[in-house]
Tab-separated table of C-alpha atoms in Angstrom:
chain	number	residue	atom	x	y	z
A	1	MET	CA	52.077	-99.332	45.565
A	2	HIS	CA	52.369	-102.929	46.834
A	3	GLY	CA	55.087	-105.563	46.873
A	4	GLY	CA	55.038	-108.944	45.171
A	5	ASN	CA	54.632	-107.773	41.558
A	6	LEU	CA	56.865	-110.350	39.880
A	7	ARG	CA	55.594	-109.618	36.393
A	8	ARG	CA	56.696	-105.988	36.713
A	9	ALA	CA	60.042	-107.013	38.210
A	10	LYS	CA	60.752	-109.255	35.212
A	11	GLU	CA	60.062	-106.329	32.880
A	12	ILE	CA	62.374	-103.986	34.805
A	13	TYR	CA	65.334	-106.246	35.531
A	14	GLY	CA	65.157	-108.736	32.657
A	15	LEU	CA	65.320	-111.774	34.932
A	16	GLU	CA	62.996	-114.756	35.086
A	17	SER	CA	63.248	-115.621	38.783
A	18	PHE	CA	63.677	-113.634	41.978
A	19	VAL	CA	64.025	-113.940	45.702
A	20	ASP	CA	60.958	-111.910	46.609
A	21	LEU	CA	61.411	-110.017	49.881
A	22	SER	CA	59.001	-107.273	48.807
A	23	ALA	CA	55.869	-109.084	50.065
A	24	ASN	CA	55.444	-110.291	53.644
A	25	ILE	CA	54.364	-113.849	52.873
A	26	ASN	CA	55.286	-116.966	54.843
A	27	PRO	CA	58.145	-118.441	52.751
A	28	PHE	CA	57.564	-122.083	53.693
A	29	GLY	CA	54.481	-122.597	51.557
A	30	PRO	CA	50.982	-123.635	52.615
A	31	PRO	CA	50.264	-126.576	54.927
A	32	PRO	CA	50.725	-129.851	53.009
A	33	GLY	CA	47.007	-130.660	53.055
A	34	VAL	CA	46.200	-127.486	51.122
A	35	TRP	CA	47.569	-128.929	47.888
A	36	ALA	CA	45.335	-131.984	48.157
A	37	SER	CA	42.331	-129.820	49.052
A	38	ILE	CA	42.846	-127.661	45.970
A	39	LYS	CA	43.117	-130.743	43.767
A	40	LYS	CA	39.856	-132.015	45.236
A	41	GLY	CA	38.283	-128.581	44.868
A	42	MET	CA	38.976	-128.596	41.139
A	43	GLU	CA	35.954	-130.848	40.781
A	44	ASP	CA	33.793	-127.966	42.019
A	45	ILE	CA	34.945	-125.222	39.668
A	46	VAL	CA	32.088	-126.079	37.313
A	47	ASN	CA	29.669	-124.858	40.026
A	48	TYR	CA	29.200	-121.523	41.753
A	49	PRO	CA	30.950	-121.314	45.122
A	50	ASP	CA	28.849	-121.401	48.274
A	51	PRO	CA	27.877	-117.716	48.670
A	52	GLU	CA	27.755	-118.080	52.459
A	53	SER	CA	31.067	-119.990	52.709
A	54	ILE	CA	29.473	-122.064	55.478
A	55	GLY	CA	32.187	-124.713	55.650
A	56	LEU	CA	34.974	-122.134	55.862
A	57	ARG	CA	33.110	-119.959	58.357
A	58	LYS	CA	32.384	-122.955	60.596
A	59	THR	CA	36.067	-123.841	60.547
A	60	LEU	CA	37.022	-120.261	61.416
A	61	ALA	CA	34.433	-120.228	64.197
A	62	ARG	CA	35.822	-123.438	65.678
A	63	HIS	CA	39.476	-122.547	65.174
A	64	LEU	CA	39.221	-118.984	66.535
A	65	ASP	CA	36.435	-119.612	69.061
A	66	GLN	CA	33.972	-117.128	67.587
A	67	PRO	CA	30.218	-117.440	66.896
A	68	LEU	CA	29.390	-118.256	63.280
A	69	GLU	CA	27.104	-115.234	62.915
A	70	THR	CA	29.979	-112.871	63.766
A	71	ILE	CA	32.094	-113.944	60.770
A	72	MET	CA	32.175	-112.748	57.162
A	73	VAL	CA	34.796	-113.900	54.675
A	74	GLY	CA	36.063	-112.186	51.563
A	75	ASN	CA	38.581	-112.115	48.738
A	76	GLY	CA	41.428	-111.083	51.023
A	77	ALA	CA	41.536	-108.400	53.713
A	78	GLY	CA	41.757	-105.727	50.999
A	79	GLU	CA	38.306	-106.480	49.616
A	80	LEU	CA	36.836	-106.568	53.114
A	81	ILE	CA	38.257	-103.130	53.937
A	82	PHE	CA	36.477	-101.626	50.931
A	83	THR	CA	33.261	-103.528	51.713
A	84	ILE	CA	33.197	-102.337	55.325
A	85	VAL	CA	33.925	-98.712	54.450
A	86	GLN	CA	31.282	-98.743	51.726
A	87	ALA	CA	28.754	-100.012	54.253
A	88	LEU	CA	29.675	-97.536	57.002
A	89	LYS	CA	30.390	-94.478	54.812
A	90	PRO	CA	32.240	-92.667	57.601
A	91	ARG	CA	32.357	-88.893	57.433
A	92	ARG	CA	35.790	-88.646	59.064
A	93	VAL	CA	38.356	-91.412	59.592
A	94	ALA	CA	41.587	-91.561	61.570
A	95	ILE	CA	44.524	-93.426	60.031
A	96	PRO	CA	47.897	-94.002	61.729
A	97	ILE	CA	50.686	-93.507	59.182
A	98	PRO	CA	52.749	-95.055	57.723
A	99	THR	CA	50.425	-97.969	57.049
A	100	PHE	CA	48.669	-100.139	54.478
A	101	SER	CA	47.550	-97.817	51.686
A	102	GLU	CA	44.161	-99.471	51.163
A	103	TYR	CA	42.763	-97.894	54.335
A	104	GLU	CA	43.026	-94.442	52.820
A	105	ARG	CA	41.979	-95.571	49.343
A	106	ALA	CA	38.810	-97.106	50.753
A	107	ALA	CA	38.071	-93.964	52.765
A	108	ARG	CA	38.669	-91.701	49.755
A	109	ALA	CA	36.291	-93.848	47.717
A	110	VAL	CA	33.419	-92.739	49.982
A	111	VAL	CA	34.723	-89.143	50.228
A	112	SER	CA	35.721	-89.421	53.887
A	113	GLU	CA	37.804	-86.715	55.504
A	114	ILE	CA	41.170	-88.114	56.662
A	115	GLN	CA	42.788	-87.431	60.033
A	116	TYR	CA	46.360	-88.752	60.139
A	117	ILE	CA	48.078	-90.085	63.257
A	118	PRO	CA	51.864	-89.879	62.727
A	119	LEU	CA	53.761	-92.942	63.959
A	120	GLY	CA	57.019	-92.752	62.010
A	121	PRO	CA	59.477	-95.680	61.975
A	122	GLU	CA	58.961	-96.164	65.732
A	123	GLY	CA	55.450	-97.421	65.028
A	124	TRP	CA	53.275	-98.069	68.061
A	125	ALA	CA	56.156	-97.381	70.456
A	126	LYS	CA	55.401	-93.696	69.903
A	127	TYR	CA	51.901	-93.913	71.398
A	128	GLN	CA	52.072	-96.681	73.977
A	129	THR	CA	50.777	-95.621	77.402
A	130	GLY	CA	52.472	-98.511	79.170
A	131	LYS	CA	51.035	-100.629	81.953
A	132	LYS	CA	47.979	-99.275	83.684
A	133	GLY	CA	48.909	-96.211	85.702
A	134	HIS	CA	48.647	-92.453	85.811
A	135	SER	CA	52.083	-91.162	84.947
A	136	SER	CA	52.270	-87.741	83.340
A	137	GLU	CA	53.588	-89.295	80.124
A	138	ALA	CA	50.686	-91.765	79.979
A	139	ASP	CA	48.171	-88.992	80.648
A	140	CYS	CA	49.747	-86.892	77.900
A	141	LYS	CA	49.497	-89.729	75.365
A	142	GLN	CA	45.893	-90.384	76.325
A	143	GLN	CA	45.131	-86.728	75.705
A	144	ILE	CA	46.774	-86.964	72.284
A	145	TRP	CA	44.446	-89.843	71.358
A	146	LYS	CA	41.422	-87.851	72.492
A	147	GLU	CA	42.433	-84.868	70.382
A	148	VAL	CA	43.172	-86.979	67.317
A	149	LEU	CA	39.904	-88.909	67.450
A	150	LYS	CA	37.629	-85.985	68.131
A	151	GLU	CA	34.716	-86.030	65.618
A	152	CYS	CA	36.007	-89.216	63.921
A	153	ASP	CA	33.558	-91.943	62.871
A	154	LEU	CA	36.101	-94.662	62.152
A	155	LEU	CA	39.608	-95.454	63.399
A	156	PHE	CA	41.923	-97.842	61.563
A	157	LEU	CA	44.306	-99.780	63.802
A	158	CYS	CA	46.901	-102.257	62.571
A	159	SER	CA	48.867	-104.561	64.877
A	160	PRO	CA	51.340	-106.034	64.197
A	161	HIS	CA	51.822	-102.794	62.355
A	162	ASN	CA	52.738	-102.675	58.670
A	163	PRO	CA	55.420	-101.539	57.771
A	164	THR	CA	57.148	-101.078	61.169
A	165	GLY	CA	56.320	-104.498	62.626
A	166	THR	CA	55.537	-103.012	66.043
A	167	VAL	CA	52.818	-104.346	68.330
A	168	LEU	CA	50.126	-102.277	70.018
A	169	GLU	CA	50.087	-102.914	73.765
A	170	LYS	CA	46.881	-104.444	75.068
A	171	GLU	CA	46.594	-101.734	77.743
A	172	THR	CA	46.811	-98.968	75.158
A	173	PHE	CA	44.209	-100.678	72.996
A	174	GLU	CA	41.840	-101.007	75.952
A	175	GLU	CA	42.075	-97.266	76.613
A	176	ILE	CA	41.443	-96.455	72.945
A	177	LEU	CA	38.531	-98.904	72.927
A	178	VAL	CA	36.834	-97.214	75.890
A	179	PHE	CA	37.327	-93.731	74.505
A	180	CYS	CA	36.028	-94.681	71.049
A	181	GLN	CA	32.926	-96.176	72.629
A	182	GLU	CA	32.346	-92.927	74.525
A	183	ILE	CA	32.510	-90.759	71.402
A	184	GLY	CA	30.799	-93.214	69.028
A	185	CYS	CA	33.838	-93.946	66.852
A	186	ARG	CA	34.054	-97.396	65.284
A	187	ILE	CA	37.368	-99.278	65.181
A	188	LEU	CA	38.550	-101.473	62.320
A	189	PHE	CA	41.417	-103.471	63.829
A	190	ASP	CA	43.611	-105.181	61.242
A	191	GLU	CA	45.566	-108.122	62.644
A	192	SER	CA	46.597	-109.674	59.346
A	193	PHE	CA	50.085	-110.463	60.709
A	194	LEU	CA	48.934	-111.724	64.112
A	195	ASP	CA	49.813	-115.372	63.503
A	196	PHE	CA	53.468	-114.494	62.925
A	197	LEU	CA	53.902	-113.274	66.511
A	198	PRO	CA	55.561	-115.485	69.133
A	199	ASP	CA	53.259	-116.794	71.856
A	200	ALA	CA	54.382	-114.239	74.454
A	201	GLU	CA	53.529	-111.306	72.167
A	202	ARG	CA	50.305	-112.595	70.627
A	203	TRP	CA	46.894	-111.312	71.700
A	204	SER	CA	43.787	-110.703	69.612
A	205	ALA	CA	41.258	-107.883	69.522
A	206	ARG	CA	38.669	-110.596	68.850
A	207	ASP	CA	38.600	-111.165	72.617
A	208	TYR	CA	36.858	-107.786	72.998
A	209	LEU	CA	34.117	-108.229	70.402
A	210	THR	CA	31.308	-109.398	72.675
A	211	ALA	CA	31.276	-106.254	74.819
A	212	ASN	CA	32.069	-103.732	72.071
A	213	GLU	CA	29.550	-103.268	69.287
A	214	HIS	CA	31.759	-100.607	67.676
A	215	LEU	CA	34.709	-102.981	67.118
A	216	MET	CA	35.511	-104.903	63.911
A	217	VAL	CA	38.533	-107.195	63.532
A	218	LEU	CA	40.225	-108.204	60.269
A	219	TYR	CA	42.014	-111.548	59.998
A	220	SER	CA	43.997	-112.682	56.958
A	221	LEU	CA	44.770	-116.244	55.894
A	222	THR	CA	46.675	-115.042	52.822
A	223	LYS	CA	49.986	-114.175	54.443
A	224	PHE	CA	50.572	-116.704	57.201
A	225	TYR	CA	49.171	-119.661	55.284
A	226	SER	CA	51.053	-118.640	52.134
A	227	ILE	CA	48.109	-118.481	49.712
A	228	PRO	CA	48.286	-114.900	48.341
A	229	GLY	CA	47.259	-116.071	44.891
A	230	LEU	CA	43.975	-117.406	46.245
A	231	ARG	CA	43.118	-114.308	48.344
A	232	LEU	CA	41.338	-115.094	51.608
A	233	GLY	CA	40.432	-112.966	54.595
A	234	SER	CA	37.745	-112.582	57.225
A	235	VAL	CA	36.182	-109.919	59.411
A	236	PHE	CA	34.690	-110.439	62.855
A	237	ALA	CA	32.027	-108.141	64.314
A	238	GLN	CA	28.712	-108.282	66.125
A	239	PRO	CA	25.933	-109.911	64.037
A	240	THR	CA	24.068	-106.680	63.250
A	241	LEU	CA	27.201	-105.193	61.697
A	242	ILE	CA	27.971	-108.367	59.761
A	243	ALA	CA	24.423	-108.314	58.360
A	244	ASP	CA	24.963	-104.727	57.175
A	245	PHE	CA	28.282	-105.607	55.537
A	246	GLU	CA	26.744	-108.557	53.718
A	247	LYS	CA	24.511	-106.146	51.782
A	248	TYR	CA	27.629	-104.646	50.160
A	249	ARG	CA	29.522	-107.866	49.504
A	250	ASP	CA	29.875	-109.746	46.235
A	251	PRO	CA	28.211	-113.051	47.192
A	252	TRP	CA	30.735	-115.098	45.180
A	253	SER	CA	33.906	-113.261	46.149
A	254	VAL	CA	35.447	-116.356	47.778
A	255	ASN	CA	36.007	-118.969	45.086
A	256	VAL	CA	35.721	-122.714	45.644
A	257	LEU	CA	39.482	-123.306	45.685
A	258	ALA	CA	40.007	-120.624	48.331
A	259	GLN	CA	37.241	-122.107	50.475
A	260	HIS	CA	38.749	-125.593	50.274
A	261	ALA	CA	42.265	-124.283	50.950
A	262	GLY	CA	41.187	-122.172	53.919
A	263	ILE	CA	39.459	-125.091	55.627
A	264	SER	CA	42.447	-127.371	55.126
A	265	ALA	CA	44.955	-124.752	56.299
A	266	LEU	CA	43.093	-124.011	59.519
A	267	GLU	CA	42.694	-127.695	60.340
A	268	ASP	CA	46.473	-128.273	60.370
A	269	LEU	CA	47.143	-127.542	64.047
A	270	GLN	CA	50.879	-128.303	63.961
A	271	TYR	CA	51.661	-125.958	61.094
A	272	PRO	CA	51.547	-122.560	62.956
A	273	ASP	CA	54.146	-123.470	65.587
A	274	GLU	CA	56.400	-125.064	62.975
A	275	VAL	CA	56.324	-121.893	60.858
A	276	ARG	CA	56.918	-119.588	63.820
A	277	GLY	CA	59.881	-121.725	64.918
A	278	LYS	CA	61.501	-121.625	61.470
A	279	LEU	CA	60.931	-117.882	61.108
A	280	GLN	CA	62.432	-117.200	64.514
A	281	GLU	CA	65.607	-119.004	63.455
A	282	SER	CA	65.748	-117.038	60.196
A	283	ARG	CA	65.059	-113.731	61.945
A	284	GLU	CA	67.751	-114.300	64.572
A	285	TYR	CA	70.213	-115.353	61.883
A	286	PHE	CA	69.530	-112.266	59.775
A	287	TYR	CA	69.744	-109.802	62.666
A	288	ARG	CA	72.959	-111.394	63.907
A	289	GLU	CA	74.583	-111.321	60.456
A	290	PHE	CA	73.407	-107.767	59.839
A	291	ARG	CA	75.003	-106.596	63.096
A	292	SER	CA	78.199	-108.524	62.351
A	293	ALA	CA	78.479	-106.899	58.929
A	294	GLY	CA	78.779	-103.464	60.556
A	295	PHE	CA	77.003	-101.531	57.801
A	296	LEU	CA	77.799	-97.881	58.487
A	297	ASN	CA	75.155	-96.451	56.187
A	298	LEU	CA	72.342	-98.930	56.902
A	299	LYS	CA	70.210	-99.082	60.038
A	300	LEU	CA	68.038	-102.085	60.828
A	301	TRP	CA	64.782	-101.601	62.749
A	302	PRO	CA	64.255	-105.137	64.128
A	303	THR	CA	60.831	-106.657	64.889
A	304	VAL	CA	59.299	-109.887	66.186
A	305	VAL	CA	57.330	-110.554	62.987
A	306	ASN	CA	58.232	-111.642	59.474
A	307	PHE	CA	59.445	-108.287	58.119
A	308	ALA	CA	61.558	-105.305	59.140
A	309	LEU	CA	62.605	-101.844	57.987
A	310	ILE	CA	66.107	-100.969	56.832
A	311	GLU	CA	66.989	-97.282	56.743
A	312	VAL	CA	69.520	-96.004	54.193
A	313	LEU	CA	71.293	-93.215	56.037
A	314	ASP	CA	73.337	-91.358	53.446
A	315	GLN	CA	71.239	-91.342	50.256
A	316	THR	CA	67.905	-92.338	48.782
A	317	PRO	CA	67.423	-96.127	48.594
A	318	ASP	CA	66.850	-96.171	44.824
A	319	ARG	CA	70.354	-97.363	43.928
A	320	LEU	CA	70.255	-100.073	46.591
A	321	ILE	CA	66.839	-101.289	45.390
A	322	GLU	CA	68.086	-101.407	41.788
A	323	HIS	CA	71.319	-103.159	42.772
A	324	LEU	CA	69.437	-105.842	44.666
A	325	GLY	CA	66.861	-106.176	41.885
A	326	ARG	CA	69.532	-106.779	39.258
A	327	SER	CA	70.959	-109.390	41.626
A	328	GLY	CA	67.584	-111.133	41.672
A	329	ILE	CA	66.488	-109.837	45.089
A	330	LEU	CA	63.286	-107.814	45.398
A	331	VAL	CA	62.741	-105.536	48.381
A	332	ARG	CA	59.913	-103.102	49.090
A	333	SER	CA	60.525	-99.417	48.541
A	334	CYS	CA	58.794	-97.432	51.280
A	335	ALA	CA	58.474	-94.281	49.178
A	336	SER	CA	54.717	-94.832	48.855
A	337	PHE	CA	54.216	-95.101	52.634
A	338	ALA	CA	52.952	-91.669	53.646
A	339	GLY	CA	54.237	-90.586	57.035
A	340	LEU	CA	57.538	-92.457	56.896
A	341	PRO	CA	60.309	-89.862	56.920
A	342	GLY	CA	63.797	-90.723	55.745
A	343	ASN	CA	64.847	-93.404	53.291
A	344	PHE	CA	63.559	-96.869	54.055
A	345	ILE	CA	63.154	-100.247	52.457
A	346	ARG	CA	61.099	-103.091	53.932
A	347	VAL	CA	62.378	-106.648	53.761
A	348	ALA	CA	60.475	-109.837	54.462
A	349	ILE	CA	62.039	-112.543	56.623
A	350	LYS	CA	62.363	-115.749	54.615
A	351	ASP	CA	64.432	-118.909	55.161
A	352	ILE	CA	68.089	-118.731	56.209
A	353	PRO	CA	69.639	-119.265	52.716
A	354	VAL	CA	67.527	-116.389	51.370
A	355	MET	CA	68.504	-114.087	54.246
A	356	GLN	CA	72.134	-115.009	53.647
A	357	ARG	CA	71.709	-113.981	50.029
A	358	LEU	CA	70.277	-110.619	51.138
A	359	ILE	CA	73.261	-110.032	53.435
A	360	GLU	CA	75.623	-110.790	50.552
A	361	GLY	CA	73.637	-108.438	48.298
A	362	LEU	CA	73.910	-105.625	50.865
A	363	LYS	CA	77.645	-106.235	51.261
A	364	SER	CA	78.224	-106.164	47.498
A	365	TRP	CA	76.348	-102.863	47.241
A	366	ILE	CA	78.450	-101.316	50.007
A	367	GLY	CA	81.576	-102.622	48.311
């Protein structure tokens, strides 16, 4: 169901080490100070963690310019999704597909009815209304949103979108935001991959929280700060909602090491731009080499984030996935992504030597 299962990969392919492109994690490791903070935090493992995570929440508040009382942290974005849905217990939810499977699992856990919004491999490009205006195409897309969201209590949005890597336009989001407020539909906006975006593409739904009591925004530290083993995420919402969510949260879900690591990661102000610069070089290298290779039966769907889709045009991707796996390269099968027609794999963007190895693996499979 998810990428990054190295234990399972070892069982299947009989290898001890892999280049893991199946999980969209920053390949350059956490900020240097994180290692020292974890070492220091080891002294605290004999005590319960702070149930309010005050130090971490204050750092998030300062770093992301949000009031402390609007922030709740959890054991990764996944736990927070389940906590929020348990608290809201929506009768009917709308989920754009393909997308992160935990949205639907959380909704099913409270017996919500599911309304799907088909995106396909185009992702958000399929529903963008463009710059503010009243073209017939924009009006048509607005009407589609109104039909889809009719009688829904909760809408899941994800941007940058997983698995397509597309970005929801701010203008489109603003229109959805207004309409959801009119009909009383809450929005859970997942921006777990936001930090990977270049400056020109990056905007946050957090900027709309003050005026929209029906909006909740997820933010993950796991992926960009390269600490998936620690699990760390946060949700931002108006204080009354946060207070409701707290009633459904395990008070010790964020362990002491994660709290120390999160504070240290956020305080390294040079790290984000350094990572984005390295990933841009890797991404440009990979896309250039992929085009130069001239793969006739593979189609790349490029993005501006740290992952992309590759479509296998003439067969199912099973043989390609196995070939790469036996070569020590793990990629993500998209078979479990409902709403993604065709045959796709998702690959993470790592450093240049790793992307070169993927290109060589694809060439050897074609050969």
